[in-house]
Coordinates of C-alpha atoms in Angstrom, one line a residue:
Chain A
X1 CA -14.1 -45.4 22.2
X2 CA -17.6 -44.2 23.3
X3 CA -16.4 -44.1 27.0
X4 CA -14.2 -40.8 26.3
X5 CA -16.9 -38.8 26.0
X6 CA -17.6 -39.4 29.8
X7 CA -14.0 -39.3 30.5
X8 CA -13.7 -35.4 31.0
X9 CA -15.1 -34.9 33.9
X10 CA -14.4 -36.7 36.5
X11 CA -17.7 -36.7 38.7
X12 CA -19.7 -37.8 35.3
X13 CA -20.3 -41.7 35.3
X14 CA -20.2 -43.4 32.0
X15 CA -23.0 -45.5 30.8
X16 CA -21.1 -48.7 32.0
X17 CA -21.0 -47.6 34.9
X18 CA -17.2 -46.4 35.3
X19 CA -15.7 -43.3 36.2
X20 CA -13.2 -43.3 33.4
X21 CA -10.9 -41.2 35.2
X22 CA -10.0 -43.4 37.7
X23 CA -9.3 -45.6 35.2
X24 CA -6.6 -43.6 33.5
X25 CA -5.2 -42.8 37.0
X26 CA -5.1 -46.8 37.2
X27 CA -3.6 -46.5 33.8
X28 CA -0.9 -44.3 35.1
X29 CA 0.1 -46.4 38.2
X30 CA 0.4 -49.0 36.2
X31 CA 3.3 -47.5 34.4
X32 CA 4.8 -46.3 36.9
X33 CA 8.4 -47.8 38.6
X34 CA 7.1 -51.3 40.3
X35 CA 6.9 -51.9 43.7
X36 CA 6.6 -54.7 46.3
X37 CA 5.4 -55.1 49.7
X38 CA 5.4 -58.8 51.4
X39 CA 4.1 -59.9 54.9
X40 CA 6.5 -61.9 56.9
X41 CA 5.5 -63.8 60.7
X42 CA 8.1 -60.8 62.4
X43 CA 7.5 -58.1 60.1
X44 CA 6.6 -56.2 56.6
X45 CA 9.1 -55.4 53.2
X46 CA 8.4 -53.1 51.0
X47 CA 10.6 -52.1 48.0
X48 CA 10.9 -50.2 44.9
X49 CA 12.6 -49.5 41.5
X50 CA 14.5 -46.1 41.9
X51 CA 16.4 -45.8 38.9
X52 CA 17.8 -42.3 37.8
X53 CA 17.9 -41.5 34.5
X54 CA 21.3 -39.9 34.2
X55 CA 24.5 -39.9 35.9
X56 CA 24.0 -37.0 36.9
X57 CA 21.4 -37.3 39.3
X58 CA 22.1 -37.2 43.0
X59 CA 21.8 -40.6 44.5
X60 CA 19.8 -40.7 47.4
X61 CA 18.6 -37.2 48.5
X62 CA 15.3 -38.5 47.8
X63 CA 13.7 -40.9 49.0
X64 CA 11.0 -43.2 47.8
X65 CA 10.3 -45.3 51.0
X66 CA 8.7 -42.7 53.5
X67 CA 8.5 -43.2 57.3
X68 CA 4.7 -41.8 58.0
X69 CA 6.0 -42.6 61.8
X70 CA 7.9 -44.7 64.5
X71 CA 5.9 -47.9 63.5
X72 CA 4.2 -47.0 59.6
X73 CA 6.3 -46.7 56.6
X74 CA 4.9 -46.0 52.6
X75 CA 5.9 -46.9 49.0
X76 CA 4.1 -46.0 46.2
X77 CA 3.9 -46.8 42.3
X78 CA 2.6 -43.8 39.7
X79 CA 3.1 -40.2 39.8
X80 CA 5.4 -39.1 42.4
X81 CA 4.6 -34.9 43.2
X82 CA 1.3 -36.8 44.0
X83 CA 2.6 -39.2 46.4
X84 CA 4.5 -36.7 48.3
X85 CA 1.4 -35.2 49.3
X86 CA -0.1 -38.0 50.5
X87 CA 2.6 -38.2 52.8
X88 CA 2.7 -35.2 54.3
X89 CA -0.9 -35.4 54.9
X90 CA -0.2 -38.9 56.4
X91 CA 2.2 -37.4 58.5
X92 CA 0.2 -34.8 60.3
X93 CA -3.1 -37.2 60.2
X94 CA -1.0 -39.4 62.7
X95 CA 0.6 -36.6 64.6
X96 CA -3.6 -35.5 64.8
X97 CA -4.7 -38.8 66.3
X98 CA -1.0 -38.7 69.0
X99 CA -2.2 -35.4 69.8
X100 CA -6.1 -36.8 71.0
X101 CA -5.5 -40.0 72.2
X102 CA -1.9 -40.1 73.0
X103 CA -1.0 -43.3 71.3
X104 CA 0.2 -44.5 68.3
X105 CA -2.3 -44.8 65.2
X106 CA -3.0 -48.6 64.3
X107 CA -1.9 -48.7 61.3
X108 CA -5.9 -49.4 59.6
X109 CA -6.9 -46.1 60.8
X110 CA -4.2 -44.7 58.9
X111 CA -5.3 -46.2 56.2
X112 CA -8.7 -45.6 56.1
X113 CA -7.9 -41.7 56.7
X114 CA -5.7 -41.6 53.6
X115 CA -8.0 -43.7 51.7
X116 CA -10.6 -41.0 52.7
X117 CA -8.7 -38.5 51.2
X118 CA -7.8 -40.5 48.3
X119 CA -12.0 -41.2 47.6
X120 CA -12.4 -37.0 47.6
X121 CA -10.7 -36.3 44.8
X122 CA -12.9 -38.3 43.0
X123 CA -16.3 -36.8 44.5
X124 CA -15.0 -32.8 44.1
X125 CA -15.5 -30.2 41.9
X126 CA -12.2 -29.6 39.6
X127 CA -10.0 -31.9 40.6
X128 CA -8.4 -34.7 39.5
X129 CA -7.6 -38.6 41.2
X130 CA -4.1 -38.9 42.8
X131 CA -2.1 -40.8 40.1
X132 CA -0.6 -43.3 42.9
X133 CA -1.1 -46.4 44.6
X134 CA 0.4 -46.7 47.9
X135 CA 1.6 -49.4 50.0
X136 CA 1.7 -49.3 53.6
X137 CA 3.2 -51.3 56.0
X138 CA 2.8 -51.3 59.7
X139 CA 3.4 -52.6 62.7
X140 CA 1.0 -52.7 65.8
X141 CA -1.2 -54.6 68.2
X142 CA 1.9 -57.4 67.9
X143 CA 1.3 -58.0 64.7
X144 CA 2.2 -56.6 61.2
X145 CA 0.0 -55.4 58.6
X146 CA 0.5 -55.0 54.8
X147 CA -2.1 -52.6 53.1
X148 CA -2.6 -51.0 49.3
X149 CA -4.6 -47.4 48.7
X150 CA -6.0 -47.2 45.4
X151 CA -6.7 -43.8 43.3
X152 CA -10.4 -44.6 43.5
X153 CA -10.2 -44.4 47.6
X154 CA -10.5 -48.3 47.7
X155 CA -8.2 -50.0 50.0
X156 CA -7.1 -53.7 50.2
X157 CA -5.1 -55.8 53.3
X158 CA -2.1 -57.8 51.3
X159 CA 0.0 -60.6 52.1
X160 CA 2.1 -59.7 49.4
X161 CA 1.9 -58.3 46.3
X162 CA 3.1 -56.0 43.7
X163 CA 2.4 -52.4 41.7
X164 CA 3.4 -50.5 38.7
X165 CA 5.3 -52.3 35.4
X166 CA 4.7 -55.8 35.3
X167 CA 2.6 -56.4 38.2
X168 CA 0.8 -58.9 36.8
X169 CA 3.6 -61.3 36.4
X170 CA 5.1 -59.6 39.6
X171 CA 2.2 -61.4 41.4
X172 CA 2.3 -64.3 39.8
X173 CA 6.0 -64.5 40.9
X174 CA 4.8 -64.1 44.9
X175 CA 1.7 -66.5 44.4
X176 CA 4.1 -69.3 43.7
X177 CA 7.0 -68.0 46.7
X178 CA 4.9 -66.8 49.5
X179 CA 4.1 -68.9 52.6
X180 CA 2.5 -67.9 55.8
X181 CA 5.9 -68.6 57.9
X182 CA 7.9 -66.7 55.7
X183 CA 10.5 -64.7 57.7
X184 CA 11.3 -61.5 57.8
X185 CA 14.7 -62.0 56.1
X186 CA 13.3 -64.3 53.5
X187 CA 10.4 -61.8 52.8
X188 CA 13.4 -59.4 51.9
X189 CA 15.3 -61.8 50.0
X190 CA 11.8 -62.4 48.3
X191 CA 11.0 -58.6 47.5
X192 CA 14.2 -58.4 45.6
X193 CA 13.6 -61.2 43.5
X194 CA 10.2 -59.8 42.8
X195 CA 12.0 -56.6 41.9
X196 CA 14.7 -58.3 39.3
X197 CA 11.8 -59.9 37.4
X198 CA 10.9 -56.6 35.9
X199 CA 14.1 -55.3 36.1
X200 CA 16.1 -53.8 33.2
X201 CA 20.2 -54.1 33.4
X202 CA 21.5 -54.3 37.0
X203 CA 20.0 -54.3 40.2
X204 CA 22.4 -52.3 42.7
X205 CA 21.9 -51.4 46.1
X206 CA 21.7 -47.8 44.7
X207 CA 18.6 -48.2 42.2
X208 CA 16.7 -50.1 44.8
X209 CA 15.2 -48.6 47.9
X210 CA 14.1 -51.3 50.5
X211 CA 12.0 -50.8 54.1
X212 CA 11.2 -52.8 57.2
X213 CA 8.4 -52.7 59.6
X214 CA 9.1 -55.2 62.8
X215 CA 8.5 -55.0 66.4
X216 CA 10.7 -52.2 66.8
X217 CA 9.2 -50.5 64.4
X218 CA 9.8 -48.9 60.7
X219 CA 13.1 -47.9 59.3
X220 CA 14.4 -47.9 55.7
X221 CA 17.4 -50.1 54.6
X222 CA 20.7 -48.2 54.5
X223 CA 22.2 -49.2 51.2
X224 CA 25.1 -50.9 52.7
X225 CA 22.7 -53.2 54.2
X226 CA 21.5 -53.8 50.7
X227 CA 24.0 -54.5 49.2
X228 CA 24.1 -57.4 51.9
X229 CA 20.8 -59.3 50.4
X230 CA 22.5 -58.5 47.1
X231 CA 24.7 -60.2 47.1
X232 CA 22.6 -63.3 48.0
X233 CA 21.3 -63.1 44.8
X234 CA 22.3 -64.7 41.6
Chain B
X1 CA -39.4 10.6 95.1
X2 CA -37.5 11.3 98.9
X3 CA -41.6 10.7 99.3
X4 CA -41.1 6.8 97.9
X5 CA -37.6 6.4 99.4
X6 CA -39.0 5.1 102.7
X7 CA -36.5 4.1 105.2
X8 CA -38.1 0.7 105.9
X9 CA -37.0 -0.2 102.5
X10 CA -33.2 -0.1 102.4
X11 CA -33.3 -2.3 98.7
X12 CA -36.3 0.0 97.2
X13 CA -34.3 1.8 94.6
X14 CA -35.6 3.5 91.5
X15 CA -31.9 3.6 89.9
X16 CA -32.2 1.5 86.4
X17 CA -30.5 -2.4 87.2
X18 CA -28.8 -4.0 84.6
X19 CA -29.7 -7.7 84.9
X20 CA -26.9 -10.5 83.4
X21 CA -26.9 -13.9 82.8
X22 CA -24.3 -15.7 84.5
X23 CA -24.3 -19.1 82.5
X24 CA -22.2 -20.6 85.6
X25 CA -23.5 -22.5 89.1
X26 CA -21.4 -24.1 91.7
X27 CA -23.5 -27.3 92.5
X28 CA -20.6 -28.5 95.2
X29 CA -19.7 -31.9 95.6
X30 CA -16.2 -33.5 96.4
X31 CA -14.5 -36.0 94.3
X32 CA -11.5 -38.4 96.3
X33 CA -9.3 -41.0 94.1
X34 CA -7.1 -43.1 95.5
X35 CA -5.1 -45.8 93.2
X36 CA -2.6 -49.2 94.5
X37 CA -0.9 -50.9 92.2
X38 CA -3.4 -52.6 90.4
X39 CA -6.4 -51.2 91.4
X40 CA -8.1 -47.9 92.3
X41 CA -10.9 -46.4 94.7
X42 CA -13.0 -43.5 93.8
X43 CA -15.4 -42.2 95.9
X44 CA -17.9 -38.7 95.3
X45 CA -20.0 -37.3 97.8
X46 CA -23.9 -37.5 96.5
X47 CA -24.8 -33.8 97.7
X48 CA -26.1 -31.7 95.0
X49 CA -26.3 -28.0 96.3
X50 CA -26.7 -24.3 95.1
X51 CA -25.7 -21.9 97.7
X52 CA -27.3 -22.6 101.0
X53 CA -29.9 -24.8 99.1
X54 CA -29.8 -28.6 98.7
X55 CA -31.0 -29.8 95.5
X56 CA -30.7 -33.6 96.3
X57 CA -28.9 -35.5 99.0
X58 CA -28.5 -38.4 96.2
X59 CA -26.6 -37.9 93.0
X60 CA -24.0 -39.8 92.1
X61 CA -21.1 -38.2 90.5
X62 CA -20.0 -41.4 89.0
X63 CA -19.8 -41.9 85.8
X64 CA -18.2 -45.5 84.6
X65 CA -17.2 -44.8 80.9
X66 CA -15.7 -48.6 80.0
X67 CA -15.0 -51.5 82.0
X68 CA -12.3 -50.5 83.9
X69 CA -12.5 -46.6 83.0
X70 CA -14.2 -44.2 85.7
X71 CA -14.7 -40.3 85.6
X72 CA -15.8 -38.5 88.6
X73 CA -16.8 -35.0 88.4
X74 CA -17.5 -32.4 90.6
X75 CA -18.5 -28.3 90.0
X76 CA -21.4 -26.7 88.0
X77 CA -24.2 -30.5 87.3
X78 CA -25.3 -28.9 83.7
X79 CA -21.8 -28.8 82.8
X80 CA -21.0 -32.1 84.2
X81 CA -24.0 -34.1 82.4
X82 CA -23.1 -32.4 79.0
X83 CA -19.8 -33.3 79.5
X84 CA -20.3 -37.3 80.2
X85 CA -22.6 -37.4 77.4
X86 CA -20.2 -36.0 74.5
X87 CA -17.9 -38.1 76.4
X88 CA -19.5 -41.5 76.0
X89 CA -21.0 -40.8 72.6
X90 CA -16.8 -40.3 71.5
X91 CA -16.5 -43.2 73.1
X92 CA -18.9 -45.2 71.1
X93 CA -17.8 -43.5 68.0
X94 CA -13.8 -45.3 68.9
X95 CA -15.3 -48.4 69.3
X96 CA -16.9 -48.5 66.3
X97 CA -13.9 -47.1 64.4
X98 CA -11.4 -49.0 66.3
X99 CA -13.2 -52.2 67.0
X100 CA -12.1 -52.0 70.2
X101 CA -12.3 -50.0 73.3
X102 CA -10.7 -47.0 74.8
X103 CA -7.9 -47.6 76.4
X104 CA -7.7 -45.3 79.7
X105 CA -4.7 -42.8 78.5
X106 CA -6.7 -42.3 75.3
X107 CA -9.7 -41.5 77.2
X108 CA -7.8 -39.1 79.6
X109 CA -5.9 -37.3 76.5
X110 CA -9.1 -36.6 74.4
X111 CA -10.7 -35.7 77.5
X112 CA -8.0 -33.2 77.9
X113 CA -8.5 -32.1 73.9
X114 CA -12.3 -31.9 74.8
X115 CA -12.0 -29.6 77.4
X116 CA -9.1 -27.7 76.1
X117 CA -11.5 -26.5 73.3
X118 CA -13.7 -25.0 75.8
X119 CA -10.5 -22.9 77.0
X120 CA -12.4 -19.5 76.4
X121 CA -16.0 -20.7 77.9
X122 CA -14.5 -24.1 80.0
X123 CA -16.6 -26.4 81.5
X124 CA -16.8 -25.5 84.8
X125 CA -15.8 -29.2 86.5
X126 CA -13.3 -30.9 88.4
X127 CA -12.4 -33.7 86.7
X128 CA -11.0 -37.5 88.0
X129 CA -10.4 -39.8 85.2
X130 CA -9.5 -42.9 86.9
X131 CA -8.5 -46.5 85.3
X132 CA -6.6 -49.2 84.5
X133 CA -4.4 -50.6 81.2
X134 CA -3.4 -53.6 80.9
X135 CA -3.9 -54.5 84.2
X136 CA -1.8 -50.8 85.6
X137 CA -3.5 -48.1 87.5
X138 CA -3.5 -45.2 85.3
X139 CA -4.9 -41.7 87.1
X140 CA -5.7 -38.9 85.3
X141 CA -3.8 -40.3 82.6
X142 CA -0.5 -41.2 84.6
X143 CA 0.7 -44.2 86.2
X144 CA 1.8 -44.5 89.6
X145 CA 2.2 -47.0 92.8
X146 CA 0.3 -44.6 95.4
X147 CA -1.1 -41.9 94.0
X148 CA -4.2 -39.6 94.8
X149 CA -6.1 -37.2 93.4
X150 CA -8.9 -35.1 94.6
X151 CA -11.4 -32.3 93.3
X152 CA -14.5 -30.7 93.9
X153 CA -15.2 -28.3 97.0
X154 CA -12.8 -30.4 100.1
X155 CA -10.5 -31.0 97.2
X156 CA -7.7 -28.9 98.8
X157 CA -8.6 -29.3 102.0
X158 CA -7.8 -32.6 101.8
X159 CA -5.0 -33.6 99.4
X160 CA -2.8 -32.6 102.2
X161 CA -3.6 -34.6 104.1
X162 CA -3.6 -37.9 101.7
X163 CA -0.4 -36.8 100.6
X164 CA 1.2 -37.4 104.1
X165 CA -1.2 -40.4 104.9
X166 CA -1.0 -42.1 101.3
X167 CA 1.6 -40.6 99.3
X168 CA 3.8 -40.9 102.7
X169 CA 5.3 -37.1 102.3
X170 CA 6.5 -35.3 105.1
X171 CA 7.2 -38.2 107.3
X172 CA 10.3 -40.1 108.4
X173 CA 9.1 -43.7 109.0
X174 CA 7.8 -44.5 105.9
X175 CA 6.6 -48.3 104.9
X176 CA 7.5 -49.7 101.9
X177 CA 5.1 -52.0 101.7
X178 CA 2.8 -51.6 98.4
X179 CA -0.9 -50.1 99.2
X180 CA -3.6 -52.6 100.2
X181 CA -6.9 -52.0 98.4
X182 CA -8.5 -52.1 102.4
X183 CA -6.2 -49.5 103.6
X184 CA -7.4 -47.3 100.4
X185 CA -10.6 -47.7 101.5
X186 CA -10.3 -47.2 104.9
X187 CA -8.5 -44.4 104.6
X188 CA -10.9 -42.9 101.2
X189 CA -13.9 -43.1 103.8
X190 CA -12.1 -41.3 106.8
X191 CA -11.3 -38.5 104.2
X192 CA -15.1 -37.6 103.7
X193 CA -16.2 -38.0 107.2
X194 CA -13.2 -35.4 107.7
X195 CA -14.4 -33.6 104.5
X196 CA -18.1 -33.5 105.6
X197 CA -17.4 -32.0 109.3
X198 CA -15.5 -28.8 107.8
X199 CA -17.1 -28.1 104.5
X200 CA -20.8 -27.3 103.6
X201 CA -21.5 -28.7 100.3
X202 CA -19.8 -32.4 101.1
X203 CA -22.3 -34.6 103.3
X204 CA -25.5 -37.0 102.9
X205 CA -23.6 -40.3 101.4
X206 CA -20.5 -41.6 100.1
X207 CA -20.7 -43.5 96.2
X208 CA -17.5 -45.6 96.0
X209 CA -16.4 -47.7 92.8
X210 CA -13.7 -50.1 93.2
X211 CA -11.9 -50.8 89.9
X212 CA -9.8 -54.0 89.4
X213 CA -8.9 -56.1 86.4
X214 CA -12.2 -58.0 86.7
X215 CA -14.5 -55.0 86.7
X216 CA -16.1 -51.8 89.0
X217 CA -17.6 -52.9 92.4
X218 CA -19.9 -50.3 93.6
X219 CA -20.3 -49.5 97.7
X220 CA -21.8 -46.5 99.3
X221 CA -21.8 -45.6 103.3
X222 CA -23.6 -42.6 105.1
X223 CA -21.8 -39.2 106.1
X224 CA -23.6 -36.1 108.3
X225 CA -26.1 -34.9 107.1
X226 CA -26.2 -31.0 108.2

């Protein structure tokens, strides 16, 4: 196509008007391992895919859902190195704001940080978009809030929705279940459902990774506890 | 040159002087806080001084940063107007970011940041932050039933005393009863009368600001003069 000869560099627009790099970044999120966050009345899910692809891997030692702090948790779909950076930067952006104002960041300002960070790499010199979308949930001024980061530094407040493989029909599948008095507890039943749609062979409480954001605040779901909604599931 | 060192000259020297530039002054003033449960009183002298000089007998070291959020500050005036205006511009800046506005801890801890990046060349002031959250008394960034705080030249001459008188140290029969916003008063304006016999730069007038859920109520009353 005509567009990849303004697809090298990254801070060159083509003539439609794109940067075409952020389109293949797009490109790689999309497939990436899906992911789902939903907001519930109490409280956020999110959940991904974590399949290994041998026996051999250790289970477990690394985590996908990431606790940014007592009350923000993160998930992303795309390139993983990426998104470990973004955490860590997450991280110390909130331990930055704690440190000034002495209270906890609401969870937008997080976002719009990250986002800000996100939006560089695709205004520098030699560098390249983060090949990730994140969701973040959080919980703050009594309420919970469900947000997306986009490679191009664009960020979106969600209901629900879905990343990676087969989002499309993954948001299809949450138009037609969400409601605005969902509970927390149905949201999670929800989010695996979500998950199995795009799901090859069996779902186990080891190739899933779920995370809850409520009152009192994030924590990700120990597998046992997994297993429980599981097991709720045809 | 014993011909030009006359005697009736004792500061005639022809030795070379260095002259420096000292970037501080000590303008005086005293800063009193009081705080209840759910309110707090905060009163600063209005004498603006430098040495023996007056510069004003009416300055108000006041400065209401959000509804319910008052900093009082006493020490070197350039430093204190600088101060209060990167203070309220941050301010602004959070509201616009946050949509909201700052809460009084916030306000205390990035005041603490602010001046804790002057650590090398501080700002020479004695700082009151004084507010409420939610409807608590929060002072200097910590909440308390009967707290004080002073600053400013009577500072230490006085928290002594409002220790034993509010705080209730050092005394046996002690009242439990919470402290009444008149008592506060009463007791914030027999502080500077005391403040103003005993120390130079505290005197003229009294500026008071009440703060209580529904807002700052402003009163002033008249001290010595000399």
């Amino acid at each position: 196509m005509s567009t990849e000869r303004y697809s090298f560099s990254l801070t060159t627009f083509s003539p439609s008007g794109k940067l075409v790099q952020i389109e293949y970044a797009l490109a790689a999120v999309a497939a990436g391992a899906p992911s789902v966050g939903i907001k519930a009345s109490n409280g956020v899910v999110i959940a991904t895919e974590n399949k290994h692809k041998s026996i051999l891997y250790d289970e477990h030692s690394v985590h996908k859902v990431e606790m940014i702090t007592n009350h923000i948790g993160m998930i992303y779909s795309g390139m993983g190195p990426d998104y470990r950076l973004l955490v860590k930067q997450a991280r110390k952006m909130a331990q930055q704001y704690y440190l000034v104002y002495h209270e906890p960041i609401p969870t937008v300002q997080l976002v719009q940080r990250v986002a800000a960070v996100m939006q560089e790499y695709t205004q520098s010199g030699g560098v390249r978009p983060f090949g990730v979308s994140l969701l973040i949930c959080g919980w703050d001024s009594d309420r919970p809030y469900l947000f997306q980061c986009d490679p191009s530094g664009a960020y979106f407040a969600w209901k629900a929705t879905a990343m990676g493989k087969n989002y499309i029909n993954g948001k299809t599948f949450l138009e037609k279940r969400y409601s605005e008095d969902l509970e927390l507890d149905d949201a999670v039943h929800t989010a695996i459902l979500t998950l199995k749609e795009s799901f090859e062979g069996q779902m186990t409480a080891d190739n899933i990774e779920v995370g809850i954001c409520d009152a009192s605040g994030f924590r990700r779901l120990e597998p046992s506890h997994v297993k429980d909604y599981l097991a709720n599931i045809p | 040159m014993s011909l030009l060192a006359r005697p009736h000259y004792p500061d005639y020297s022809t030795a070379p002087v260095q002259h420096q530039f000292y970037p501080y002054a000590d303008n005086g003033g005293s800063v009193v806080a009081i705080a209840g449960d759910d309110f707090v009183v905060i009163g600063a002298d209005t004498r603006l001084s430098a040495g023996f000089s007056i510069y004003t007998r009416n300055q108000n070291k006041l400065f209401p940063l959000a509804k319910t959020t008052v900093l009082g500050c006493s020490g070197c005036w350039c430093d204190t107007l600088t101060l209060t205006r990167i203070l309220k511009s941050r301010m602004q800046m959070y509201a616009q970011e946050h949509n909201k506005t700052m809460s009084t801890t916030a306000c205390a801890q990035m005041l603490s940041t602010m001046l804790y990046y002057k650590r090398f060349f501080p700002y020479s002031i004695s700082n009151v932050l004084v507010g409420l959250d939610n409807e608590a008394t929060t002072l200097s960034g910590t909440a308390k039933r009967r707290f004080t705080k002073l600053g400013g030249s009577a500072g230490a001459l006085l928290q002594p005393l409002l220790d034993n008188q509010i705080g209730q140290k050092n005394m046996e029969i002690v009242s439990k009863e919470p402290l009444s916003q008149e008592k506060a008063l009463k007791i914030l304006k027999d502080v500077f009368i005391s403040a103003a016999e005993r120390d130079i730069y505290t005197g003229d007038s009294v500026f008071i600001n009440i703060i209580t859920k529904d807002g700052i109520q402003e009163d002033k009353f008249e001290l010595r003069k000399d």
